[in-house]
XYZ file of C-alpha atoms in Angstrom:
215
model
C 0.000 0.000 0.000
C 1.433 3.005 -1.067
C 1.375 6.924 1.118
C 0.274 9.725 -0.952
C 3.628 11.418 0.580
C 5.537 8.044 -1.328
C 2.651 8.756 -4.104
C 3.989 12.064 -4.847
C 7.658 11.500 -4.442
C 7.481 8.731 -7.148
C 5.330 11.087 -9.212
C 7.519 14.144 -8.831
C 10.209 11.893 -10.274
C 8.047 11.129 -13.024
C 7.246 14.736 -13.530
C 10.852 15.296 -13.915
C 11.648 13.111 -16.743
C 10.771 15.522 -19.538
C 8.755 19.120 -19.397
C 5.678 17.120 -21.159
C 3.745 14.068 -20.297
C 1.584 13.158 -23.440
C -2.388 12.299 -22.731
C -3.366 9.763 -25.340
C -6.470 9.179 -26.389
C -6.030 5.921 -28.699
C -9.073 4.107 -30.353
C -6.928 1.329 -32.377
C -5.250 -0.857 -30.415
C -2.648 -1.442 -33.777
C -1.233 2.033 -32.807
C -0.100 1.351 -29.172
C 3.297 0.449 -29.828
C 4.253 2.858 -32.636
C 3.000 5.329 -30.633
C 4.462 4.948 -27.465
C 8.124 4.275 -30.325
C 7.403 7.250 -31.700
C 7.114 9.420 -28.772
C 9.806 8.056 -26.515
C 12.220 8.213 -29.651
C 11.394 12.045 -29.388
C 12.014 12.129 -25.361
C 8.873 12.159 -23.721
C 9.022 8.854 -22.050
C 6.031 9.121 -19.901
C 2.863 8.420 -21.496
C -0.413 8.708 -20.229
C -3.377 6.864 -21.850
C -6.748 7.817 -20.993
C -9.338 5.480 -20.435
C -12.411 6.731 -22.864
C -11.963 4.247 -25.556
C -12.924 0.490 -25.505
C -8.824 -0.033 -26.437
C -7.831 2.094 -24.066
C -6.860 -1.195 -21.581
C -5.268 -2.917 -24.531
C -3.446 0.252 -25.813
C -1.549 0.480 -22.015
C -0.915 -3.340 -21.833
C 0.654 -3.210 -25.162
C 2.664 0.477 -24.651
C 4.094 -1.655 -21.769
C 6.023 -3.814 -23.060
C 8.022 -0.562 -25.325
C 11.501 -0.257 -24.231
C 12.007 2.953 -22.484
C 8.502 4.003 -21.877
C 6.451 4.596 -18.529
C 3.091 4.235 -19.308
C -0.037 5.319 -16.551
C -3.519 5.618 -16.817
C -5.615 8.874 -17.549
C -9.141 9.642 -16.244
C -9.262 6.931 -13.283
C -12.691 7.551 -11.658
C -13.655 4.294 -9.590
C -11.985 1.378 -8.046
C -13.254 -0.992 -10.929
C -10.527 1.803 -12.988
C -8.071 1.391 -11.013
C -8.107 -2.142 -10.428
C -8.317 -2.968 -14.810
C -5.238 -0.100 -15.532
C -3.249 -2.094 -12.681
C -3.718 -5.013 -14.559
C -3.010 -4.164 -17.700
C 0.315 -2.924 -16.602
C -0.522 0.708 -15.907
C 2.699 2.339 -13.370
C 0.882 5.142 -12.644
C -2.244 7.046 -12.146
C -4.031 9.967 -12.944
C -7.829 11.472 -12.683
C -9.593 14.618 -13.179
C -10.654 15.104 -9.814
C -10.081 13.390 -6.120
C -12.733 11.607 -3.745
C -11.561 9.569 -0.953
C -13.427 6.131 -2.934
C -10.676 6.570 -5.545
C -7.641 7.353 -3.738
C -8.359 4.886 -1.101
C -8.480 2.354 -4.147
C -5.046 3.796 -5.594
C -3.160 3.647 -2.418
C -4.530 0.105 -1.615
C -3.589 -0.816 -5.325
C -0.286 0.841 -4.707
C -0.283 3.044 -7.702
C 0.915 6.243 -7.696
C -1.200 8.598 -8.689
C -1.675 12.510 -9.759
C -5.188 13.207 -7.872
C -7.104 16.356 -10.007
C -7.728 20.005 -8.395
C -9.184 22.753 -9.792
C -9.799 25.245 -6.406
C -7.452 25.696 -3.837
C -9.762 24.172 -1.069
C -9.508 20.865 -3.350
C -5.323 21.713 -3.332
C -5.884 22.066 0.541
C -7.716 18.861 1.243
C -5.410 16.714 -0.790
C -2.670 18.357 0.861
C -4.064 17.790 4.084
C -4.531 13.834 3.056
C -0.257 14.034 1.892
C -0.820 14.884 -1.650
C 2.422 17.497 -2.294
C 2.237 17.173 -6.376
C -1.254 17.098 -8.086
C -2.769 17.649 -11.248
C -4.412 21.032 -11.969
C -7.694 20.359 -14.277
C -8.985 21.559 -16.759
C -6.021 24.088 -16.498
C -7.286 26.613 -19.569
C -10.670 26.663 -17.624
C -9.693 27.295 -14.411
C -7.717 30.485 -15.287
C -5.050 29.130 -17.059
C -1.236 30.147 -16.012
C -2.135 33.109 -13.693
C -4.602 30.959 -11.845
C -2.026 28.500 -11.047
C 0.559 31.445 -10.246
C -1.901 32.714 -7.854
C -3.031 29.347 -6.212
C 1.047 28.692 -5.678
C 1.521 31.899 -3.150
C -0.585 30.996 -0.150
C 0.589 26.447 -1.295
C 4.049 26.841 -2.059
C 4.137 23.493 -1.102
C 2.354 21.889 -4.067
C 3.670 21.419 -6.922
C 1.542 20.776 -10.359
C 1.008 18.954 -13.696
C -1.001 21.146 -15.018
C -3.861 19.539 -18.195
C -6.515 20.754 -20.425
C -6.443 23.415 -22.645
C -2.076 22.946 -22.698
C -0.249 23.608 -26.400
C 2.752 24.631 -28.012
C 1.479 28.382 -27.776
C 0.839 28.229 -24.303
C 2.942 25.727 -21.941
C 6.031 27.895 -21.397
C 3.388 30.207 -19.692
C 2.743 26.947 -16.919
C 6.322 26.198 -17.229
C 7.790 29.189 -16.215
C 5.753 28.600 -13.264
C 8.064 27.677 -9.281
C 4.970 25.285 -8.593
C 4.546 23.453 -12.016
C 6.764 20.237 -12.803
C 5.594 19.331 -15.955
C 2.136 19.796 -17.758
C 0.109 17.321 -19.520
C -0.373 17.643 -23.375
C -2.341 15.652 -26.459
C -0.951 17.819 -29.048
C 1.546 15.571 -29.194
C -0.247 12.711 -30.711
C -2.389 13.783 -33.038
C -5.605 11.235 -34.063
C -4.941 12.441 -38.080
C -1.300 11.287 -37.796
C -1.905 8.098 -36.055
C -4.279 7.100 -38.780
C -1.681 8.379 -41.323
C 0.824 6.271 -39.657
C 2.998 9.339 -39.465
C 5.129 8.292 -36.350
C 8.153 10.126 -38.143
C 5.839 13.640 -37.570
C 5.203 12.752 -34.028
C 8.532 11.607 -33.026
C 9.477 15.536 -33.975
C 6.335 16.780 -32.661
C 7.435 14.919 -29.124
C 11.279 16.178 -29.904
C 9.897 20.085 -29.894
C 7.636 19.402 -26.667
C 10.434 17.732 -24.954
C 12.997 20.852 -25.851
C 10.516 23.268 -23.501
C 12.221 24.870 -20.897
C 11.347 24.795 -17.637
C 11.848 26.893 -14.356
């Protein structure tokens, strides 16, 4: 069983890998591999696949077994999530938002995992619980970069991945940030070039996402 203090050491680690953890959305299960080839070969070796497609469990089972890649689950909402991305070989976790049903279930499953806040009480309370790095969702939404500036003076402690809404254009703005690690990102794998089989375009896609600079 893991503590979300041990929980957000071995995420903060993860965080730290590369400025940009790729959210995957993958409906064809043909495209795992490739994929997860294509976007380590670029330097982003942490992927995150969400689970809204029927493949999703498939698509993290097979990313898995790709040399160099850490692959975790996206948009864990109940036990019965948590207890399928476990088995097919998920290493970490990840979900919009935070009730104590679902992290009980990831710290009894021993998965580490990047709880969701959008409001500073919801930063508080997971704080309170031992959650030091979290996921700030839907980012854009909330109030984008100055939001999370802002929510970072009175919680220096926490530290952020911050998700929805990120791009090219905007992710030096979270970046630049003292309380944001890395940020989340699909721009990265584009549906159109997975169909195309263009894994050259996203290799360089995930080579200019991994180049980001960071605080």
């Amino acid at each position: 069983m893991i503590t979300p203090q041990d929980a957000s050491i071995a995420n903060e680690k993860l965080c730290l890998m590369a400025p940009i953890i790729p959210v995957i959305v993958v409906e064809d299960p043909a495209h795992a591999k490739p994929l997860a080839t294509a976007l380590v070969k670029g330097g982003l070796p942490v992927l995150e696949v969400t689970l809204r497609t029927p493949a999703a469990l498939e698509v993290i089972a097979e990313m898995a077994t790709v040399e160099g890649g850490i692959v975790g689950a996206g948009t864990l909402l109940t036990p019965k999530d948590v207890a399928a991305a476990v088995d097919a070989g998920a290493k970490f976790g990840v979900s919009p938002g935070a009730t104590d049903t679902l992290l009980d279930a990831v710290e009894e499953a021993d998965l580490p995992t990047l709880p969701g806040a959008a409001t500073s009480s919801e930063v508080m309370r997971l704080l309170e619980r031992g959650y030091t790095v979290q996921k700030f969702f839907p980012a854009e939404a909330n109030g984008g970069a100055p939001a999370l500036k802002a929510i970072g003076a009175p919680l220096p402690q926490v530290r952020f991945c911050p998700t929805g809404g990120v791009s090219m254009r905007n992710a030096t703005d979270y970046l630049s940030l003292s309380n944001t690690l890395c940020c989340g990102g699909s721009w990265v794998a584009p549906k159109q070039m997975m169909i195309d089989g263009d894994w050259d375009g996203i290799t360089k896609l995930a080579a200019e996402a991994a180049a980001l600079p960071r605080s």
